[in-house]
Coordinates of C-alpha atoms in Angstrom, one line a residue:
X1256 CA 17.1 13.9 21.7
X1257 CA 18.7 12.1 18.7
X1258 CA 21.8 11.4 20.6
X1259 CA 19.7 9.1 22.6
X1260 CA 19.2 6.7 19.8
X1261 CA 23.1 7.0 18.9
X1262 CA 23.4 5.3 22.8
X1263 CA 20.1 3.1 22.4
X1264 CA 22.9 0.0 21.6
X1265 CA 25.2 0.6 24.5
X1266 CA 22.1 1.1 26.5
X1267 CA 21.0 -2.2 26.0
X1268 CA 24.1 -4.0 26.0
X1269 CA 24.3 -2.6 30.1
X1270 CA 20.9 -4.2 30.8
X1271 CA 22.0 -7.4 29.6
X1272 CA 24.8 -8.1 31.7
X1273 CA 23.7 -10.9 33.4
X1274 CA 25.4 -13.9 32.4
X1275 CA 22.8 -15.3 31.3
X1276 CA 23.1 -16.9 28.0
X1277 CA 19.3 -16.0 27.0
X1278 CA 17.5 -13.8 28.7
X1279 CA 13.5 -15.0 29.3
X1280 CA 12.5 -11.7 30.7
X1281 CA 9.8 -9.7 28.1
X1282 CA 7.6 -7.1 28.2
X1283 CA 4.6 -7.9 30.4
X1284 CA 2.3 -5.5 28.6
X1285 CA 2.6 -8.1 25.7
X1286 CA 1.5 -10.7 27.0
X1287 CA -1.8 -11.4 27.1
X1288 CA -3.5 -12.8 30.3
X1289 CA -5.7 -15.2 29.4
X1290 CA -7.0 -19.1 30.5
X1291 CA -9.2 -21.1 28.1
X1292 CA -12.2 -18.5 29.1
X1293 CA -13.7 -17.1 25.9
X1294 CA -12.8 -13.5 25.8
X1295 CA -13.7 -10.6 24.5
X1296 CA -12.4 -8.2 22.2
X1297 CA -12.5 -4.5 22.0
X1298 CA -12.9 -2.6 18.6
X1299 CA -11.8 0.8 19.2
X1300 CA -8.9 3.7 17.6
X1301 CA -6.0 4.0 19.3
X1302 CA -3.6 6.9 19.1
X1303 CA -0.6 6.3 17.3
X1304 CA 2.3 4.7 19.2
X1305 CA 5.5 2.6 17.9
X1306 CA 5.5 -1.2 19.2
X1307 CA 5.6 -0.7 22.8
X1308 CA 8.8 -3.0 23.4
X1309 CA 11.2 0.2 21.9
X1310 CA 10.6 2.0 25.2
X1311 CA 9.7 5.2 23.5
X1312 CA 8.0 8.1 24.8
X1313 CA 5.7 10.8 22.9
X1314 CA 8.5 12.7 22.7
X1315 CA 11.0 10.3 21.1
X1316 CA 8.2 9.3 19.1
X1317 CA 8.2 12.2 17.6
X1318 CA 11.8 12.5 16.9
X1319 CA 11.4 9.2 14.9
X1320 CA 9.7 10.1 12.4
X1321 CA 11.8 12.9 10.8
X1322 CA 11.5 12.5 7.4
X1323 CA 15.0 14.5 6.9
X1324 CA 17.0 12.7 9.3
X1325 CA 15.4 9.5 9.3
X1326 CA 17.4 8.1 12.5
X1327 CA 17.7 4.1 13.1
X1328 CA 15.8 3.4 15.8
X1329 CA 16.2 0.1 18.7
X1330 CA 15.2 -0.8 21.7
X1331 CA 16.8 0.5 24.4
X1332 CA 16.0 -2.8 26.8
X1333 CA 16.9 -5.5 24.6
X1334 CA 16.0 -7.9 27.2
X1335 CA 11.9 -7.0 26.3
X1336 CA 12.2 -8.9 23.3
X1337 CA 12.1 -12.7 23.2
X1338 CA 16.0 -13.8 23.1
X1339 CA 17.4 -10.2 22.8
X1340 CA 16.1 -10.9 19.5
X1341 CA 17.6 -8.2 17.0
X1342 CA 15.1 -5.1 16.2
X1343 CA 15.8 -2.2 14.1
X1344 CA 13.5 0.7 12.2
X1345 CA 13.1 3.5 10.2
X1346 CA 10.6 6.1 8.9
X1347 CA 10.3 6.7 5.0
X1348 CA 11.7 10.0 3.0
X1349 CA 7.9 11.6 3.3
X1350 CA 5.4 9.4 1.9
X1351 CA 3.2 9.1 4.8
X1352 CA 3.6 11.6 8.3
X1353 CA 4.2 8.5 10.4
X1354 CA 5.8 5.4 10.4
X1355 CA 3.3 2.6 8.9
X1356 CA 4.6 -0.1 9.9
X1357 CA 4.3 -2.2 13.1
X1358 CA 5.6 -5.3 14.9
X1359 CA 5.0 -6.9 18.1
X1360 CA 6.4 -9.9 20.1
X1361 CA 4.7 -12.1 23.1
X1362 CA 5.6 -15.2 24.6
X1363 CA 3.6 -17.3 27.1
X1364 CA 1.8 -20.3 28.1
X1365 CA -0.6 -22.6 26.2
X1366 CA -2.3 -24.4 28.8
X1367 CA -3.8 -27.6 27.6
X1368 CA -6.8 -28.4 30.3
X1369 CA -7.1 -31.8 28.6
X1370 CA -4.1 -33.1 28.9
X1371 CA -3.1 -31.5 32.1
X1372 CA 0.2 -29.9 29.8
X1373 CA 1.3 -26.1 29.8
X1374 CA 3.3 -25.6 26.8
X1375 CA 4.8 -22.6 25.8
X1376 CA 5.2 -20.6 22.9
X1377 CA 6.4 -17.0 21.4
X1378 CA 5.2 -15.3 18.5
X1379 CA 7.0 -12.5 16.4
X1380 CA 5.0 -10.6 13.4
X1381 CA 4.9 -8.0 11.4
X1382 CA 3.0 -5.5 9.7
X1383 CA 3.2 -3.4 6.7
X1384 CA 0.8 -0.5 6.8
X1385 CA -0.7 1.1 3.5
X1386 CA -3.4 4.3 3.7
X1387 CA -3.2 5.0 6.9
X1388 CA -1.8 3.3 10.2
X1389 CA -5.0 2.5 11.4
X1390 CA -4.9 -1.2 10.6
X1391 CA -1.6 -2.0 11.1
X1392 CA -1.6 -0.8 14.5
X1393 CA -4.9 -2.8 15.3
X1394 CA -3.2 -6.1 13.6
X1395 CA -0.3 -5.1 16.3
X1396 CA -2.6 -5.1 19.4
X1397 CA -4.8 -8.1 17.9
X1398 CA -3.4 -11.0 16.4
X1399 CA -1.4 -12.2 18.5
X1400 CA -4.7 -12.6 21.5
X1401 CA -6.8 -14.0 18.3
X1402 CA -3.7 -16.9 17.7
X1403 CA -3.6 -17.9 20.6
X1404 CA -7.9 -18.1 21.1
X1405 CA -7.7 -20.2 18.3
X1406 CA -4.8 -22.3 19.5
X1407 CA -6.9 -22.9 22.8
X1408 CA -9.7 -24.5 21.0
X1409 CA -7.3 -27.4 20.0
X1410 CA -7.9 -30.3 21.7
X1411 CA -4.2 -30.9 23.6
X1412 CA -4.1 -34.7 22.8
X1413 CA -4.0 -34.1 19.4
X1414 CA -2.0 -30.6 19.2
X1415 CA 0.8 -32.6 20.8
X1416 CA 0.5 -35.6 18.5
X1417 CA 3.0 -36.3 15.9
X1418 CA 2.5 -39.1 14.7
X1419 CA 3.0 -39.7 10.9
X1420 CA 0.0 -42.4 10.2
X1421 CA -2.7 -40.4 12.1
X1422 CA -5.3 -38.8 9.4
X1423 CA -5.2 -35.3 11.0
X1424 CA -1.5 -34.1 13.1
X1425 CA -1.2 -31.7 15.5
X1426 CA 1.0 -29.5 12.9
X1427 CA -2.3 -29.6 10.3
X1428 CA -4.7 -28.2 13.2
X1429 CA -1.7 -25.1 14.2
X1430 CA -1.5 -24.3 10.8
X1431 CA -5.9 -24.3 10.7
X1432 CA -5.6 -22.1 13.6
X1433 CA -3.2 -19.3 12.2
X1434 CA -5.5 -19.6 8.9
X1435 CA -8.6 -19.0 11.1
X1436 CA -6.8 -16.2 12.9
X1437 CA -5.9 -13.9 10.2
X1438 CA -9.5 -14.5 8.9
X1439 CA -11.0 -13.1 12.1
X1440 CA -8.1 -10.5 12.5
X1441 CA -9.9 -9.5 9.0
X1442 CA -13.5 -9.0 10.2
X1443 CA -12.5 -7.2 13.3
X1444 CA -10.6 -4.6 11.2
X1445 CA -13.9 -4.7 9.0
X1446 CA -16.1 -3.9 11.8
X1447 CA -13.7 -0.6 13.0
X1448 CA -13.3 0.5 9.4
X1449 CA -16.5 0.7 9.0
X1450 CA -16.4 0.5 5.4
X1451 CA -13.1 2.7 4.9
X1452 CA -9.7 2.6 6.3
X1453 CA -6.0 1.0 4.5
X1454 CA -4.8 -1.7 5.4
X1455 CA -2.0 -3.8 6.2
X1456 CA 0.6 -6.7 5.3
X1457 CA 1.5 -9.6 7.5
X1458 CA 4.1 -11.8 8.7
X1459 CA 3.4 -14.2 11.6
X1460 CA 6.6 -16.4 13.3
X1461 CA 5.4 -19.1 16.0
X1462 CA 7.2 -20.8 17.8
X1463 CA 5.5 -24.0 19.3
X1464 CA 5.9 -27.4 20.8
X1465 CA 9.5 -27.7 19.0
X1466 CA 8.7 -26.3 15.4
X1467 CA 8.5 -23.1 13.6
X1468 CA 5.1 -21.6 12.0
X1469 CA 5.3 -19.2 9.2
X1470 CA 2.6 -17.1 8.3
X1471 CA 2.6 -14.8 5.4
X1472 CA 0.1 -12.6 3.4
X1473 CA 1.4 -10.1 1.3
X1474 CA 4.5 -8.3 0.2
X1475 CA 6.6 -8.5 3.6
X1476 CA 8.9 -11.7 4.1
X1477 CA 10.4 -13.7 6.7
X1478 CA 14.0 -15.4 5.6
X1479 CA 15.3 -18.0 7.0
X1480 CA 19.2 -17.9 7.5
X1481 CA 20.5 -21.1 8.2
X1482 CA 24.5 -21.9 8.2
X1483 CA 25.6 -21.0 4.5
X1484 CA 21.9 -21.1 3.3
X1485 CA 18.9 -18.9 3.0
X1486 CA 15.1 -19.1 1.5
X1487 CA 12.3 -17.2 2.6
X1488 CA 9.7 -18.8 4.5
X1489 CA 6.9 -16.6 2.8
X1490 CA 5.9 -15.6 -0.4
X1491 CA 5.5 -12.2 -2.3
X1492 CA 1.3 -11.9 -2.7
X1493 CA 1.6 -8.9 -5.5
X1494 CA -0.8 -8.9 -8.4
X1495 CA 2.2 -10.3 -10.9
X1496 CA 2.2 -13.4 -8.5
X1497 CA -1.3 -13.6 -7.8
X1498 CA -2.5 -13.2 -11.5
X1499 CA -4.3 -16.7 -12.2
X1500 CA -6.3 -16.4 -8.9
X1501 CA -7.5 -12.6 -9.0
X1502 CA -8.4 -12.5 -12.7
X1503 CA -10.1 -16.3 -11.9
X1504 CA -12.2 -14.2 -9.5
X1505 CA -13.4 -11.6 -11.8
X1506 CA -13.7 -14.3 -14.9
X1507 CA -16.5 -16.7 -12.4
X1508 CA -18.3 -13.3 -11.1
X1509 CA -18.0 -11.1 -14.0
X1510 CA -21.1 -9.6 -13.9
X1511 CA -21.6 -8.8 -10.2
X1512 CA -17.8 -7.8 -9.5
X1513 CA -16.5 -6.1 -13.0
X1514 CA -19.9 -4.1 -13.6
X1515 CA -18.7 -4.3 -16.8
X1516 CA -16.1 -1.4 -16.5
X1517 CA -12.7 -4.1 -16.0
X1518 CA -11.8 -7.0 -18.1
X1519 CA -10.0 -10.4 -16.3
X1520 CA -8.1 -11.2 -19.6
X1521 CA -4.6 -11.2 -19.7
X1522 CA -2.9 -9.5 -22.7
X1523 CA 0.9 -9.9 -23.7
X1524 CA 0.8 -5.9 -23.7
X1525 CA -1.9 -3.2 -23.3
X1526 CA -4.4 -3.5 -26.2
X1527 CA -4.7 0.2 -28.2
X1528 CA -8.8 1.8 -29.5
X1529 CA -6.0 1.6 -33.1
X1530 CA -5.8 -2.0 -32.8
X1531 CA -9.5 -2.6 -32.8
X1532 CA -10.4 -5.8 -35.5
X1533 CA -6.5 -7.0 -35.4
X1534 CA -5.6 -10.1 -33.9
X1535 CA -3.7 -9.8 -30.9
X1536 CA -2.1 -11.9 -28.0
X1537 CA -4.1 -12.9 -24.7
X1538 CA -5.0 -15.6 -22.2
X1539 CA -7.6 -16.5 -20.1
X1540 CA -7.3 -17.0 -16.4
X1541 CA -7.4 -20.2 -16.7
X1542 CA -4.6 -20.3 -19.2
X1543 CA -0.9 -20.8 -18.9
X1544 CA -0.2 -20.5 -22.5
X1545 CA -1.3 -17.6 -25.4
X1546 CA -4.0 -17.5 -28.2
X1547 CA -5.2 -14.8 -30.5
X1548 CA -8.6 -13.1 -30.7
X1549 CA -9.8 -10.3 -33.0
X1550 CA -10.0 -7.3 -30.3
X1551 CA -13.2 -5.8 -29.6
X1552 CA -14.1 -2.5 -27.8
X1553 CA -15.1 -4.8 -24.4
X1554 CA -10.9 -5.8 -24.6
X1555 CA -10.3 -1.5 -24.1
X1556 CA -11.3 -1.6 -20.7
X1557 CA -9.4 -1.8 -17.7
X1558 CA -7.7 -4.4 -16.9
X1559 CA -8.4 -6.0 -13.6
X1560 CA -4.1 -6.8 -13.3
X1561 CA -1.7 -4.5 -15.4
X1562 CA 2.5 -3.8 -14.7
X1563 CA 4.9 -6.7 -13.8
X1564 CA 6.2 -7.2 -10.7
X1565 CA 6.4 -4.9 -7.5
X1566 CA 4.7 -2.3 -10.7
X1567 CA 1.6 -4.8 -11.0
X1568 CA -1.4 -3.2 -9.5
X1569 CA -5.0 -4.7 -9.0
X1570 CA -7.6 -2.1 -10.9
X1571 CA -4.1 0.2 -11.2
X1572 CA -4.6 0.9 -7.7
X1573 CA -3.0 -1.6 -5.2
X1574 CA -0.1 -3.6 -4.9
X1575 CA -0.2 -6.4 -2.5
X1576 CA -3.3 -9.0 -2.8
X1577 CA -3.6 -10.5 0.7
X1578 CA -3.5 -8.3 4.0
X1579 CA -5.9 -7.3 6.5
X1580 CA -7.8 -4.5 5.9
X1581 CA -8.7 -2.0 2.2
X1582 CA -12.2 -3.1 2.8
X1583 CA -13.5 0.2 1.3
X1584 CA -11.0 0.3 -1.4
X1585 CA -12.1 1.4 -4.8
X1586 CA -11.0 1.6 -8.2
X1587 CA -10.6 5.2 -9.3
X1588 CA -12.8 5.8 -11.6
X1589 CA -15.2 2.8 -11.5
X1590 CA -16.5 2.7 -8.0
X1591 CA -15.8 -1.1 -8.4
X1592 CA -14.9 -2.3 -5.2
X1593 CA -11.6 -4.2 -4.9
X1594 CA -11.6 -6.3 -1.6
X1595 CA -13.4 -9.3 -3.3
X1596 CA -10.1 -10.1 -5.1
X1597 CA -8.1 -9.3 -2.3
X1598 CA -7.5 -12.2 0.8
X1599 CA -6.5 -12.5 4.3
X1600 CA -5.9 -16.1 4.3
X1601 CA -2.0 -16.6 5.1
X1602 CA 0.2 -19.1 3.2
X1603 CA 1.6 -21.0 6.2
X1604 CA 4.5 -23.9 6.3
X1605 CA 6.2 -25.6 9.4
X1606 CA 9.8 -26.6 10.4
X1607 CA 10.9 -29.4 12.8
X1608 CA 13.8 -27.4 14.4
X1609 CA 15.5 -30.4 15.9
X1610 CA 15.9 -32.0 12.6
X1611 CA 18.1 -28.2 11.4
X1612 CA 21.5 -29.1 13.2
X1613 CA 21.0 -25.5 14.9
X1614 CA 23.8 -23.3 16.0
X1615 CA 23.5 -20.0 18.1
X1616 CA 24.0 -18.3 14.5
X1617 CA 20.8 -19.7 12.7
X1618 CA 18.2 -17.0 12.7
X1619 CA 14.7 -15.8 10.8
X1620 CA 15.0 -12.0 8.9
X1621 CA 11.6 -11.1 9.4
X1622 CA 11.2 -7.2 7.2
X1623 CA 8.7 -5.3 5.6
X1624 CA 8.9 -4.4 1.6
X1625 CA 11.3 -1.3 2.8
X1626 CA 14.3 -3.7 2.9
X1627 CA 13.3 -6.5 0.5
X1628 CA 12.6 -4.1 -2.3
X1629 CA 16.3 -3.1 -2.2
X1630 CA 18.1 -6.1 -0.8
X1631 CA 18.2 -9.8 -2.0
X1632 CA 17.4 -12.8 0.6
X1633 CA 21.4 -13.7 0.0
X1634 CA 22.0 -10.1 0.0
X1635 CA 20.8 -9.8 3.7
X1636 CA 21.8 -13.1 4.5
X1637 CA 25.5 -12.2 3.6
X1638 CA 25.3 -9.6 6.0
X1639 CA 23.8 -11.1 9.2
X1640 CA 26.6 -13.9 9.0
X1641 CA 29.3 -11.2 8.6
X1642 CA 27.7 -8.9 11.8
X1643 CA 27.0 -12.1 13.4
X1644 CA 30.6 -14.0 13.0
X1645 CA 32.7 -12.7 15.4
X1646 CA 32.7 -14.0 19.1
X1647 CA 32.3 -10.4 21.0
X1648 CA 30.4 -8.0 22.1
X1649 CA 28.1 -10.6 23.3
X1650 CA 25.6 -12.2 20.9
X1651 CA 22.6 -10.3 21.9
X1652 CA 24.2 -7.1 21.0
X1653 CA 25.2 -8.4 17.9
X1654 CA 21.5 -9.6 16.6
X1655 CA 20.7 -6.0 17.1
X1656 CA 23.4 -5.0 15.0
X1657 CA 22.3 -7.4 12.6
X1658 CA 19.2 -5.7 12.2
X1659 CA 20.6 -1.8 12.5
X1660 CA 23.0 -3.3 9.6
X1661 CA 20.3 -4.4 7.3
X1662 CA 18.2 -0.9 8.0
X1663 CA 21.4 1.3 7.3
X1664 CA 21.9 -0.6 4.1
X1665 CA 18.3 -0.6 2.5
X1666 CA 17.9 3.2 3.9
X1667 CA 21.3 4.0 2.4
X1668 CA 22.4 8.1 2.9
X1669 CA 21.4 10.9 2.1
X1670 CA 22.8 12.7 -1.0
X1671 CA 21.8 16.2 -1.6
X1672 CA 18.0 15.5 -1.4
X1673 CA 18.2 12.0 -2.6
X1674 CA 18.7 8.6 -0.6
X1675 CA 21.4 6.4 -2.1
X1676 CA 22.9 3.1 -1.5
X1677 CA 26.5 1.8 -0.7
X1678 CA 28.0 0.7 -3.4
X1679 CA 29.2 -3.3 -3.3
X1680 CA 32.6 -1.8 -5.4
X1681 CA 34.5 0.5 -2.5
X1682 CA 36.2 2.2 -4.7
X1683 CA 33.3 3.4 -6.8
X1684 CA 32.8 7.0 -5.6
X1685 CA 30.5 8.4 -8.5
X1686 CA 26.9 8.4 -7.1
X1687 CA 25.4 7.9 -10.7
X1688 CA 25.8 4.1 -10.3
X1689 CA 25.3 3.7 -6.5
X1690 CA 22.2 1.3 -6.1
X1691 CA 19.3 2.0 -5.4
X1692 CA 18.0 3.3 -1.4
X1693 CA 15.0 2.4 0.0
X1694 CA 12.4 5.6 0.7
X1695 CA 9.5 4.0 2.0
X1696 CA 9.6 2.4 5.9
X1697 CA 11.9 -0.1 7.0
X1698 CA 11.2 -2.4 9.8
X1699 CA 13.9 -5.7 10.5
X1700 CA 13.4 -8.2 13.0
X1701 CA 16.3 -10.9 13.9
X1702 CA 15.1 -13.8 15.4
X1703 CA 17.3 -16.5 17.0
X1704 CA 16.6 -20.2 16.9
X1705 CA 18.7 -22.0 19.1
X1706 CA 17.6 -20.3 22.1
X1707 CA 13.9 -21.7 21.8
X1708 CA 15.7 -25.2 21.0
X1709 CA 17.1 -25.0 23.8
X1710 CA 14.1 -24.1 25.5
X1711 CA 12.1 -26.6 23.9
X1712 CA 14.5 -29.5 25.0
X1713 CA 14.3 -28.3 28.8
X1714 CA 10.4 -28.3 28.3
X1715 CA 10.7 -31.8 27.5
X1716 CA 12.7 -32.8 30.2
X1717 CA 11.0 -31.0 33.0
X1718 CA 7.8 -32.3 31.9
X1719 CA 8.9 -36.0 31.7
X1720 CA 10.7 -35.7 34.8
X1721 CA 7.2 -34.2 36.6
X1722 CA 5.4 -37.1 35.0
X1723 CA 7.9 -39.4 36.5
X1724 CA 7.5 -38.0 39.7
X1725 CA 3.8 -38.4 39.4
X1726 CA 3.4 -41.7 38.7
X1727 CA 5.9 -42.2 41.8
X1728 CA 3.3 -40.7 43.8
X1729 CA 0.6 -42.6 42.8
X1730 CA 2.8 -46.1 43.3
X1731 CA 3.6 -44.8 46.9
X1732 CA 0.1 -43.8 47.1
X1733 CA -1.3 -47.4 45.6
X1734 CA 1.5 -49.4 47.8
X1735 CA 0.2 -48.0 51.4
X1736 CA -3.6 -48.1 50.5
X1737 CA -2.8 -51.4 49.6
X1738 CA -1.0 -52.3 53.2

């Protein structure tokens, strides 16, 4: 079975020889087949499965998710994905049975009734499971229907309006949509939890009427890699980052939220029951600088955000601070429930991709934690220009190896019973130093640009050359009425 996925690449290289310089073909059980009509969705558990464009069966399923072996896994048709775009996976070294995390792609038609305009778009996201699959796997099957109910509800003239001096721009009411989505992607999970369940991270790429919408809540990141540069398009929501607004939280509803078991201070290191009376550093939530106080016994309790960076935790028990999902989430210990200082709402910014001087080498690195906790944005950046510089095999083989690339080198090898990295230095050989591999799941997505620019422009054109052609008509039509 495993030498199925050692042939996955050449597999897909076969199905793609058409000369075609980007294939439009995708999976049709993506996309969803909906009109403006309201429509309604389905809470309900369903069985575990791996995002539906890998091709796998039960069977292979199964053979993914050996924790011993943990094989790279890709698509075998890379022609299901939008633009051959690049796809890679795999499982963690045994901290959960199954793979957590999730990713889906869909492309379409946005049909604005108004206007009389079909525009189309794609959307790539990913999801970081935590507690479960449960949510993830919803968030897989979901989102993507709920972005685009929203983006329906936006009056075409506007969503296609650009214009600088106007008050309220297309762009603003995208970006309102994707906010609204996640929101509702939130209470849908809610209502299948019911009261329990993980959850999940989130990372949401749309492409649409010439720009690119990125939408991010939590830890895993989309990068944008463009000509010698890189910087992520999303930011890291971890309790470290998200300090001022969680302990804000508990500081305004103290009483009802803290029970009186956490404290929303902030001190410069753990307070100790020795150090009671002394005068020791802390800050409010409010604060961006130090003071002292005398500490009292109501400073001993725990703290609502303790450890520093990917180690800070919310309560000491979770790590990420916006995601879908955890809506039954507890402190240990307290019974204080933790989703009140958690959020779904997405961080979202947009790109005008005709003002980026694209080439056919300019793509997004969109991964959960499992590479970014062991490889730097130039780090991965470094290596999808190096897969992606030479001329053959063809480019859509190539994104794929990208995305193999950055898997094998955040899941590193297996030494005895540890995984370790490749050392930068190739004639380092002592494993001691190696750096650090990556145990937990690993899930890369490389998404081209220039193909939807391309796209985009012959959207344009078609459309103003129909709209020539109509007013023709109705000329013609005028003239002989006329006569």
């Amino acid at each position: 079975m495993l030498k199925r996925f050692k042939s996955a690449l050449l597999n897909a290289v076969g199905a793609n020889e058409q000369n075609l310089p980007y294939p439009i073909d995708f999976d049709d059980d993506l996309v969803p087949k909906y009109n403006n009509s309201e429509f309604h969705q389905e809470i309900e558990n369903k069985p575990y499965s791996r995002p539906s464009f890998l091709g796998l069966t039960a069977e292979e399923t199964q053979v993914s998710a050996d924790h011993r072996v943990r094989p790279i896994i890709v698509p075998r048709d890379l022609s299901r994905l939008p633009w051959c775009a690049g796809y890679a996976e795999c499982i963690n070294a045994g901290k959960s049975t199954w793979n957590e995390d999730q990713a889906s792609a869909t492309r379409g038609n946005l049909k604005l009734s108004d206007v009389n305009v079909t525009l189309p778009y794609v959307i790539f996201s990913m999801f970081d499971g935590h507690a479960g699959y449960q949510v993830a796997l919803t968030a897989r099957l979901h989102l993507h229907r709920i972005i685009l109910k929203r983006l329906m509800e936006i009056p075409g003239n506007v969503l296609l309006n650009e214009d600088e001096d106007e008050l309220i721009k297309g762009i603003d009411l995208v970006i309102g949509a994707v906010e609204l989505a996640y929101g509702q992607m939130d209470e849908m999970v809610q209502l299948q939890a019911q009261g329990g369940g993980g959850g999940c991270t989130a990372v949401t790429i749309l492409f649409l009427n010439g720009r690119l919408y990125a939408a991010g809540a939590g830890d895993s990141r989309a990068v944008l890699v463009l000509g010698d540069d890189q910087r992520a398009l999303t930011r890291d929501h971890t309790p470290d980052s998200e300090s001022s607004r969680v302990r804000a939280i508990g500081y305004l509803r103290s009483n009802d939220l803290l029970r009186g078991q956490v404290t929303p201070l902030e001190f410069r290191r753990r307070p100790l029951q020795k150090e009671l009376g002394s005068m020791v550093l802390y800050r409010e939530p409010y604060m961006t600088g130090w003071a002292y106080k005398m500490l009292t016994h109501s400073d001993l309790r725990l703290p609502l955000i303790s450890g520093h960076g990917k180690r800070s935790r919310v309560m000491g028990t979770i790590g990420v601070t916006r995601g879908f999902g955890d809506h039954g989430l507890k402190a240990a210990n307290t019974g204080v429930n933790i989703k009140p200082f958690l959020s779904s709402q997405p961080e979202v910014q947009s790109i005008n991709l005709d003002s980026c001087n694209l080439t056919e080498r300019d793509c997004v690195i969109i991964a959960t934690d499992g590479l970014w906790d062991v490889v730097s944005d130039k780090t991965a950046a470094n290596i999808l220009r190096k897969t992606l510089a030479p001329d053959t095999p063809s480019l859509e083989y190539r994104l794929t190896m990208g995305a193999q690339e950055l898997v094998q080198t955040a899941r590193g090898r297996l030494s005895g019973r540890v995984w370790v990295g490749k050392s930068e230095n190739p004639e380092e050989t002592d494993e001691r130093f190696s750096p650090m591999a990556s145990v937990d799941d690993i899930s890369v997505l490389v998404v081209p640009l220039y193909p939807y620019l391309c796209e985009h422009k012959q959207w344009i054109k078609t459309s103003q050359q129909e709209r020539r052609y109509s007013m023709d008509s109705l000329h013609i039509s005028v003239n002989n009425s006329v006569q």
